[in-house]
CSV table of C-alpha atoms in Angstrom, one decimal:
chain,number,residue,atom,x,y,z
B,753,MET,CA,19.0,-6.4,42.4
B,754,SER,CA,15.3,-6.4,40.1
B,755,LEU,CA,13.9,-3.4,41.9
B,756,PRO,CA,15.6,-1.1,40.0
B,757,LEU,CA,14.8,-2.0,36.7
B,758,VAL,CA,11.2,-2.3,37.9
B,759,ALA,CA,11.3,1.2,39.0
B,760,LEU,CA,12.7,2.6,35.4
B,761,LEU,CA,10.0,0.1,33.4
B,762,GLY,CA,7.7,2.3,35.6
B,763,GLY,CA,7.8,5.5,33.9
B,764,CYS,CA,8.2,4.0,30.4
B,765,ASP,CA,4.6,4.5,28.6
B,766,LEU,CA,3.3,1.8,26.2
B,767,VAL,CA,1.0,2.6,24.3
B,768,VAL,CA,-0.3,-0.3,23.2
B,769,PHE,CA,-1.6,-0.5,25.9
B,770,ASN,CA,-2.3,2.3,26.7
B,771,PRO,CA,-4.2,4.5,22.8
B,772,SER,CA,-5.5,8.0,22.0
B,773,GLY,CA,-8.1,6.4,19.5
B,774,ASP,CA,-10.3,4.2,19.4
B,775,VAL,CA,-9.1,1.5,17.2
B,776,ALA,CA,-5.9,0.7,18.8
B,777,ARG,CA,-7.5,0.7,21.9
B,778,GLN,CA,-9.7,-1.7,20.8
B,779,GLN,CA,-6.3,-4.2,19.3
B,780,GLY,CA,-5.2,-3.8,23.0
B,781,ASP,CA,-7.9,-4.8,24.5
B,782,LEU,CA,-7.8,-8.0,21.6
B,783,VAL,CA,-4.1,-9.1,23.0
B,784,LEU,CA,-5.0,-9.1,27.1
B,785,TRP,CA,-8.6,-10.9,26.3
B,786,SER,CA,-6.4,-13.5,24.0
B,787,THR,CA,-3.4,-13.6,27.0
B,788,GLY,CA,-5.8,-14.0,30.0
B,789,LEU,CA,-7.6,-16.9,27.9
B,790,MET,CA,-4.6,-18.7,27.2
B,791,LEU,CA,-3.2,-18.1,31.4
B,792,LEU,CA,-6.4,-19.8,32.4
B,793,ILE,CA,-4.5,-23.2,31.2
B,794,ILE,CA,-0.7,-21.5,31.7
B,795,VAL,CA,-0.6,-20.8,35.2
B,796,PRO,CA,-2.6,-23.5,37.0
B,797,VAL,CA,-0.1,-25.9,34.3
B,798,MET,CA,2.7,-23.8,35.9
B,799,VAL,CA,1.4,-24.2,39.7
B,800,LEU,CA,0.2,-28.1,39.3
B,801,ILE,CA,4.9,-28.3,38.3
B,802,VAL,CA,5.6,-27.3,41.0
B,803,LEU,CA,2.8,-28.9,43.4
B,804,PHE,CA,3.7,-33.3,41.4
B,805,ALA,CA,7.2,-31.7,42.5
B,806,TRP,CA,7.1,-31.5,46.0
B,807,ARG,CA,4.3,-33.6,45.9
B,808,TYR,CA,5.4,-37.1,44.8
B,809,ARG,CA,9.9,-35.9,46.2
B,810,ALA,CA,11.2,-39.0,46.4
B,811,SER,CA,11.3,-38.0,50.2
B,812,ASN,CA,7.8,-37.6,50.8
B,813,LYS,CA,7.0,-41.1,52.3
B,814,ASP,CA,3.6,-41.2,52.5
B,815,ALA,CA,2.1,-40.2,49.2
B,816,GLU,CA,0.7,-42.5,47.5
B,817,TYR,CA,2.1,-44.8,45.1
B,818,LYS,CA,0.6,-46.5,42.2
B,819,PRO,CA,3.5,-47.6,39.7
B,820,ASP,CA,0.5,-49.6,37.9
B,821,TRP,CA,-1.8,-46.6,37.1
B,822,ASP,CA,-1.9,-45.9,33.1
B,823,HIS,CA,-5.7,-44.2,33.1
B,824,SER,CA,-8.0,-41.7,34.7
B,825,ILE,CA,-11.7,-40.5,32.2
B,826,MET,CA,-12.2,-38.1,34.8
B,827,LEU,CA,-8.2,-36.5,34.3
B,828,GLU,CA,-8.9,-36.9,30.6
B,829,LEU,CA,-11.7,-35.0,30.7
B,830,VAL,CA,-9.7,-32.2,32.7
B,831,ILE,CA,-6.6,-31.9,30.4
B,832,TRP,CA,-8.8,-31.7,27.0
B,833,SER,CA,-11.8,-29.7,27.2
B,834,ALA,CA,-9.9,-26.8,29.6
B,835,PRO,CA,-7.9,-26.0,26.6
B,836,LEU,CA,-10.6,-27.3,23.5
B,837,LEU,CA,-12.6,-24.7,25.7
B,838,ILE,CA,-10.4,-22.0,25.1
B,839,ILE,CA,-9.2,-22.6,21.8
B,840,ILE,CA,-12.7,-22.4,20.7
B,841,ALA,CA,-13.2,-19.3,23.0
B,842,LEU,CA,-9.9,-17.5,20.7
B,843,GLY,CA,-11.2,-19.0,17.8
B,844,ALA,CA,-14.7,-17.0,18.4
B,845,LEU,CA,-13.1,-13.9,19.7
B,846,THR,CA,-10.5,-14.0,17.2
B,847,TRP,CA,-12.9,-13.8,14.5
B,848,THR,CA,-15.9,-11.7,15.5
B,849,SER,CA,-12.8,-9.1,16.3
B,850,THR,CA,-11.4,-9.8,12.7
B,851,HIS,CA,-14.0,-8.8,10.7
B,852,LEU,CA,-14.8,-5.3,13.3
B,853,LEU,CA,-11.2,-4.3,13.1
B,854,ASP,CA,-11.0,-5.0,9.3
B,855,PRO,CA,-8.4,-1.9,8.0
B,856,TYR,CA,-10.5,-1.9,5.1
B,857,ARG,CA,-14.3,-1.2,6.8
B,858,PRO,CA,-15.3,1.5,7.5
B,859,LEU,CA,-15.6,3.2,11.9
B,860,GLY,CA,-19.4,2.4,13.1
B,861,ARG,CA,-18.0,4.6,16.3
B,862,LEU,CA,-15.7,6.7,17.2
B,863,SER,CA,-15.3,5.9,21.4
B,864,PRO,CA,-17.6,3.3,23.0
B,865,THR,CA,-20.1,6.1,23.0
B,866,GLN,CA,-20.4,7.7,20.3
B,867,VAL,CA,-21.4,6.2,16.4
B,868,VAL,CA,-20.4,7.8,13.5
B,869,LYS,CA,-23.3,9.6,11.7
B,870,ALA,CA,-24.3,8.7,8.7
B,871,SER,CA,-24.1,12.4,7.3
B,872,ASP,CA,-20.3,12.6,9.6
B,873,ARG,CA,-18.1,12.7,6.7
B,874,PRO,CA,-14.0,10.8,6.6
B,875,LEU,CA,-11.2,13.0,6.3
B,876,GLU,CA,-9.2,11.4,3.3
B,877,VAL,CA,-5.4,11.0,3.3
B,878,ASP,CA,-3.4,9.6,1.2
B,879,VAL,CA,-0.1,8.2,2.4
B,880,VAL,CA,3.4,7.0,0.6
B,881,SER,CA,5.8,5.0,1.9
B,882,LEU,CA,9.4,6.4,-0.3
B,883,ASP,CA,12.5,5.9,0.4
B,884,TRP,CA,13.1,6.8,4.2
B,885,LYS,CA,10.7,9.2,4.1
B,886,TRP,CA,6.3,9.4,4.1
B,887,LEU,CA,4.3,12.0,2.3
B,888,PHE,CA,0.7,13.0,3.2
B,889,ILE,CA,-1.6,14.0,0.7
B,890,TYR,CA,-4.7,15.5,1.7
B,891,PRO,CA,-6.7,15.3,-1.3
B,892,GLU,CA,-10.2,17.7,-0.2
B,893,GLN,CA,-7.6,20.3,1.7
B,894,GLY,CA,-5.2,20.6,-1.3
B,895,VAL,CA,-1.8,20.8,0.7
B,896,ALA,CA,0.7,17.5,1.1
B,897,THR,CA,3.3,17.2,3.8
B,898,VAL,CA,6.0,15.1,4.2
B,899,ASN,CA,7.3,13.7,7.5
B,900,GLU,CA,4.6,15.3,9.1
B,901,LEU,CA,0.7,13.8,9.8
B,902,VAL,CA,-1.9,16.3,11.0
B,903,VAL,CA,-5.2,14.8,11.8
B,904,PRO,CA,-8.7,15.7,14.2
B,905,VAL,CA,-9.2,14.9,17.8
B,906,GLY,CA,-12.8,12.9,17.0
B,907,ARG,CA,-13.3,12.5,13.4
B,908,GLN,CA,-12.5,9.6,11.2
B,909,VAL,CA,-9.4,9.4,8.9
B,910,GLN,CA,-9.8,7.4,6.0
B,911,PHE,CA,-6.1,5.9,4.8
B,912,ARG,CA,-5.5,5.3,1.3
B,913,LEU,CA,-1.9,3.6,1.1
B,914,THR,CA,1.1,3.0,-2.0
B,915,SER,CA,4.8,2.8,-1.2
B,916,SER,CA,6.9,4.3,-4.2
B,917,SER,CA,9.5,1.0,-4.0
B,918,VAL,CA,9.3,-1.2,-1.8
B,919,MET,CA,6.9,-3.0,1.1
B,920,ASN,CA,6.5,-0.8,3.7
B,921,ALA,CA,4.8,-0.3,6.9
B,922,PHE,CA,2.4,2.2,7.8
B,923,TYR,CA,2.1,1.9,12.2
B,924,VAL,CA,0.5,5.3,14.6
B,925,PRO,CA,0.4,2.6,17.9
B,926,ALA,CA,-1.5,4.9,19.3
B,927,MET,CA,-4.3,5.3,16.3
B,928,ALA,CA,-4.6,1.2,15.1
B,929,GLY,CA,-2.0,-0.5,14.4
B,930,MET,CA,0.1,-1.2,11.0
B,931,ILE,CA,-1.4,-1.8,7.0
B,932,TYR,CA,0.7,-2.5,5.2
B,933,THR,CA,2.2,0.5,1.8
B,934,MET,CA,3.2,-2.1,-1.6
B,935,PRO,CA,4.6,-0.7,-4.7
B,936,GLY,CA,1.9,-0.8,-7.5
B,937,MET,CA,-1.2,-1.4,-5.2
B,938,GLU,CA,-3.0,-0.1,-3.3
B,939,THR,CA,-3.9,-0.7,0.8
B,940,LYS,CA,-6.9,1.1,3.5
B,941,LEU,CA,-6.8,1.6,6.5
B,942,HIS,CA,-9.7,4.2,9.0
B,943,ALA,CA,-8.4,4.8,12.1
B,944,VAL,CA,-9.6,8.1,14.7
B,945,LEU,CA,-7.4,9.8,17.5
B,946,ASN,CA,-10.0,10.8,20.7
B,947,ARG,CA,-7.7,12.7,22.0
B,948,PRO,CA,-5.3,15.9,21.5
B,949,GLY,CA,-1.2,14.9,21.1
B,950,GLN,CA,1.8,14.1,19.7
B,951,PHE,CA,2.4,10.5,19.1
B,952,GLN,CA,5.0,8.6,17.0
B,953,GLY,CA,4.3,7.3,13.5
B,954,MET,CA,6.5,4.7,12.0
B,955,SER,CA,7.6,1.9,9.5
B,956,SER,CA,7.3,-1.2,11.3
B,957,ASN,CA,9.2,-3.0,8.4
B,958,TYR,CA,13.1,-3.0,7.3
B,959,SER,CA,13.7,-1.1,4.4
B,960,GLY,CA,16.5,-0.3,3.6
B,961,ALA,CA,19.7,2.1,5.1
B,962,GLY,CA,17.6,4.6,6.6
B,963,PHE,CA,15.0,2.8,7.3
B,964,SER,CA,15.7,3.1,10.9
B,965,HIS,CA,15.0,7.4,10.7
B,966,MET,CA,11.9,6.5,8.3
B,967,ARG,CA,9.0,8.3,11.8
B,968,PHE,CA,7.3,11.6,11.9
B,969,THR,CA,5.1,13.0,14.3
B,970,THR,CA,0.6,12.8,14.3
B,971,HIS,CA,-0.3,15.3,15.6
B,972,ALA,CA,-4.2,15.3,16.7
B,973,VAL,CA,-5.5,18.9,17.4
B,974,ASP,CA,-9.3,20.1,17.4
B,975,ASP,CA,-11.5,21.2,14.5
B,976,ALA,CA,-10.5,24.4,14.8
B,977,GLY,CA,-7.0,23.9,14.8
B,978,PHE,CA,-7.3,21.7,12.3
B,979,ALA,CA,-8.7,24.4,10.0
B,980,ARG,CA,-5.7,26.9,11.0
B,981,TRP,CA,-2.9,23.9,10.3
B,982,VAL,CA,-4.7,23.7,6.7
B,983,SER,CA,-4.7,28.0,6.4
B,984,GLU,CA,-0.6,27.9,6.9
B,985,THR,CA,0.0,25.0,5.1
B,986,LYS,CA,-2.1,26.3,2.0
B,987,THR,CA,0.5,29.6,2.2
B,988,ALA,CA,3.9,27.2,1.8
B,989,LYS,CA,5.8,27.8,-1.1
B,990,GLY,CA,5.9,25.7,-4.1
B,991,ALA,CA,2.9,22.7,-4.9
B,992,LEU,CA,3.1,18.6,-5.4
B,993,ASP,CA,3.7,18.5,-9.0
B,994,ALA,CA,4.9,15.6,-10.7
B,995,ALA,CA,8.4,17.3,-11.3
B,996,THR,CA,8.5,17.5,-7.3
B,997,TYR,CA,7.3,14.1,-6.4
B,998,LEU,CA,10.0,12.7,-8.9
B,999,LYS,CA,12.9,14.4,-7.2
B,1000,LEU,CA,11.2,13.5,-3.9
B,1001,GLU,CA,11.2,10.0,-4.7
B,1002,LYS,CA,15.2,9.8,-4.6
B,1003,PRO,CA,15.8,8.3,-1.6
B,1004,SER,CA,17.6,10.6,1.3
B,1005,GLU,CA,17.7,10.1,5.2
B,1006,LYS,CA,16.6,12.5,8.9
B,1007,VAL,CA,14.3,14.4,6.1
B,1008,PRO,CA,13.2,17.9,8.6
B,1009,VAL,CA,9.4,17.6,7.5
B,1010,ILE,CA,8.0,19.4,4.3
B,1011,ARG,CA,5.0,21.5,3.7
B,1012,PHE,CA,3.5,22.1,0.2
B,1013,GLY,CA,0.6,24.6,-0.7
B,1014,GLY,CA,-1.1,23.0,-3.0
B,1015,ILE,CA,-1.1,19.3,-5.1
B,1016,GLU,CA,-1.3,18.1,-8.3
B,1017,LYS,CA,-4.7,16.3,-9.2
B,1018,GLY,CA,-4.5,12.8,-9.7
B,1019,LEU,CA,-0.5,12.4,-8.7
B,1020,PHE,CA,-1.4,9.7,-6.0
B,1021,ASP,CA,-3.3,7.3,-8.2
B,1022,ARG,CA,-0.2,7.6,-10.6
B,1023,VAL,CA,2.3,6.9,-8.3
B,1024,VAL,CA,-0.4,3.6,-7.7
B,1025,GLN,CA,0.2,2.9,-11.1
B,1026,MET,CA,3.7,3.0,-11.2
B,1027,CYS,CA,3.7,5.8,-13.6
B,1028,PRO,CA,3.7,9.1,-11.7
B,1029,ASP,CA,6.4,11.1,-14.7
B,1030,PRO,CA,3.6,11.9,-17.4
B,1031,LYS,CA,5.8,10.8,-19.8
B,1032,ARG,CA,5.5,7.2,-18.8
B,1033,PRO,CA,2.8,4.9,-19.6
B,1034,CYS,CA,0.2,3.8,-16.8
B,1035,GLY,CA,0.1,0.7,-16.6
B,1036,GLY,CA,-4.0,1.1,-16.5
B,1037,ASN,CA,-3.4,2.0,-20.0
B,1038,THR,CA,-3.0,-1.5,-21.4
B,1039,MET,CA,-6.1,-3.2,-19.2
B,1040,GLY,CA,-8.4,-1.2,-21.2
B,1041,HIS,CA,-6.7,-1.4,-24.9
B,1042,GLY,CA,-9.3,-3.5,-26.2
B,1043,MET,CA,-12.4,-1.6,-25.5
B,1044,GLY,CA,-12.6,1.3,-28.0
B,1045,HIS,CA,-10.3,4.1,-29.0
B,1046,GLY,CA,-10.8,5.5,-25.6
B,1047,THR,CA,-8.3,7.4,-23.9
B,1048,GLY,CA,-6.2,6.4,-21.0
B,1049,HIS,CA,-5.9,7.3,-17.3
B,1050,GLU,CA,-5.8,11.4,-16.7
B,1051,GLY,CA,-6.3,11.4,-21.3
B,1052,GLN,CA,-3.4,9.6,-22.4
B,1053,PRO,CA,-4.1,7.7,-24.8
B,1054,GLY,CA,-4.8,4.6,-24.8
B,1055,VAL,CA,-0.6,2.6,-24.8
B,1056,ASN,CA,-1.6,-0.1,-27.8
B,1057,ASN,CA,-2.7,3.8,-29.7
B,1058,ARG,CA,-0.8,5.9,-28.5
B,1059,GLY,CA,0.9,8.8,-30.7
B,1060,ALA,CA,-2.7,8.2,-33.1
B,1061,ALA,CA,-2.8,12.0,-33.5
B,1062,PRO,CA,-5.5,13.1,-36.9
B,1063,GLY,CA,-3.8,11.4,-40.0
B,1064,GLU,CA,-1.7,9.2,-38.2
B,1065,PRO,CA,-1.4,4.7,-38.2
B,1066,GLU,CA,-3.4,3.3,-35.3
B,1067,GLY,CA,-2.7,1.3,-33.2
B,1068,ALA,CA,-2.4,-2.6,-34.1
B,1069,LEU,CA,-4.8,-3.3,-31.8
B,1070,PHE,CA,-7.4,-1.1,-33.7
B,1071,LYS,CA,-7.1,-1.8,-37.3
B,1072,GLY,CA,-8.8,-4.3,-39.2
B,1073,ASN,CA,-8.1,-6.9,-41.0
B,1074,GLU,CA,-6.9,-5.3,-44.5
B,1075,GLU,CA,-4.9,-3.4,-43.0
B,1076,LYS,CA,-2.3,-5.9,-41.4
B,1077,THR,CA,0.3,-6.3,-43.3
B,1078,GLY,CA,4.2,-7.7,-43.1
B,1079,GLY,CA,6.0,-10.6,-41.1
B,1080,GLU,CA,5.6,-14.0,-41.7
B,1081,HIS,CA,4.2,-14.4,-37.9
B,1082,GLN,CA,0.6,-12.1,-38.5
B,1083,SER,CA,-2.2,-12.4,-37.9
B,1084,LYS,CA,-4.0,-11.0,-41.6
B,1085,PRO,CA,-5.9,-13.9,-43.5
B,1086,ALA,CA,-3.8,-15.6,-45.2
B,1087,GLY,CA,-4.7,-18.5,-48.5
B,1088,PRO,CA,-3.6,-21.4,-49.0
B,1089,ALA,CA,0.0,-23.0,-47.1
B,1090,LYS,CA,3.2,-22.8,-50.1
B,1091,GLY,CA,4.2,-26.5,-50.1
B,1092,THR,CA,0.6,-27.9,-49.8
B,1093,GLN,CA,0.7,-28.8,-54.0
B,1094,ASP,CA,4.0,-30.8,-54.0
B,1095,PRO,CA,4.3,-32.5,-50.4
B,1096,GLY,CA,8.3,-33.0,-51.1
B,1097,SER,CA,9.0,-29.3,-50.6
B,1098,ASN,CA,10.7,-27.7,-47.1
B,1099,ALA,CA,7.4,-24.9,-47.0
B,1100,ASN,CA,4.8,-27.2,-45.8
B,1101,ARG,CA,6.9,-27.0,-42.4
B,1102,ASN,CA,6.9,-23.2,-42.5
B,1103,MET,CA,3.9,-23.2,-38.8
B,1104,THR,CA,4.8,-19.4,-39.0
B,1105,GLN,CA,1.9,-18.7,-40.9
B,1106,LEU,CA,-1.6,-18.5,-38.7
B,1107,LEU,CA,-4.9,-19.4,-41.2
B,1108,ARG,CA,-8.2,-17.8,-39.0
B,1109,PRO,CA,-10.6,-21.5,-37.4
B,1110,ARG,CA,-13.5,-22.5,-40.2
B,1111,LEU,CA,-16.2,-22.1,-37.8
B,1112,PRO,CA,-19.1,-23.4,-38.6
B,1113,GLY,CA,-22.0,-21.8,-40.8
B,1114,ALA,CA,-19.1,-19.2,-42.2
B,1115,SER,CA,-18.9,-18.5,-45.1
B,1116,ALA,CA,-16.3,-18.4,-47.5
B,1117,ALA,CA,-16.0,-14.9,-47.6
B,1118,ASP,CA,-15.8,-14.4,-43.9
B,1119,ARG,CA,-13.1,-17.5,-44.3
B,1120,ALA,CA,-11.7,-15.3,-47.0
C-alpha cells in the first residue's frame, strides 16, 4: 500500500533541497546539516529503545538483574556530553549562517566558484505587496510589472520591499528564503538565480481572502534575454504613476500579468511612507519639521509649514514668540499670573498659562 505513495512522491520536485539560486542552496544545506546533527541523537535513542526493550524483557532470564542500581558516572557522561556537543555545533552553525545569509547583507559570492567583484552592480528591484498581487518596479530600467518577475542569470538582485496594507511575505523558494513586507517599512533581500528557468513565487503569510492566488512567475534569463524583455516592456502602453498605483492598490484577485512602459520617479519611496497620493503629506515630512524652512519629500513643503506661499503666514513651529497669540494654552511669554495679588481669587487655580523657566544667567529682558 505504501509503495504507490512512495512512487508518487518520487515525482515531486523538492525545490527547497534542489534550488536554482546559491542563497537558497546554502539555506537548504543548512537544513540538512541541522537535521543530520539532530539525528546523531535521535537515531541512537530510537535504536536503544528497541534494544533495551528486547534485552530486558520479562522473559529474558539471562539479563543481569540489579534492582538497587541507581547511578553510573560513565552513563551520565555519555547521556549529557553527546547532546551538549551537538548543541554547541548547532549553535556555531546557526551563528555563522545567520550572519553569512543575512538578507540585508550584499552577496559575497554568486556560486561556490564565483565571487562577487567590486565592479559588479546588482539589479535593483522594488517590490510592493498589494491586495492580492505583487508589484515589481525596476528603477534603473524605468519599467514595472504586476505578477511577473524577470531577472538575469548569475547577477545579484537587490530587492527593496514594502506593503500597501497588511504584512505579507515574499518567497521564491528556488532563489532565497522568505522576507516579510510591512506597511510603512522597507525590508531588503539579496539573492541570485544561477540557472535559467521559470520558478514560482508566492506569499507565505496569510493576508486575506485573495491570499491563495497571490502568486507570480519568476523568469531567470540570460543577459540578452533580459535586455530584450526590458525593450519589449518599454513598449507597453501606460505608465505607473500615482493615479495608476492608487487604482492598482484596490483589492483584486487572480490578476493577470500587467506591464508598464514607464514609472513615476520616487513612487516607491512614497509608498513606503504611505503617501502615494501627492495630495497626502508624507510621513517623512513630520520627522524634519524642526530643521528649518526646507521643503519636504519630493519638493513638498514641510508638514508644519504647508501652504506657506509668499505673503501667507508660516506654520506655528516657524513663528517667533512675538507672533504667537490667542488661546489660553499658549507658549507666548506671559506676565504675572492673574490673581497673584488676590489670594482668595479662583484665578489662582488657573494652570493653563505656561511660564518660561527662569534659566540661570537669563536677563529680565529674556524672561519678559
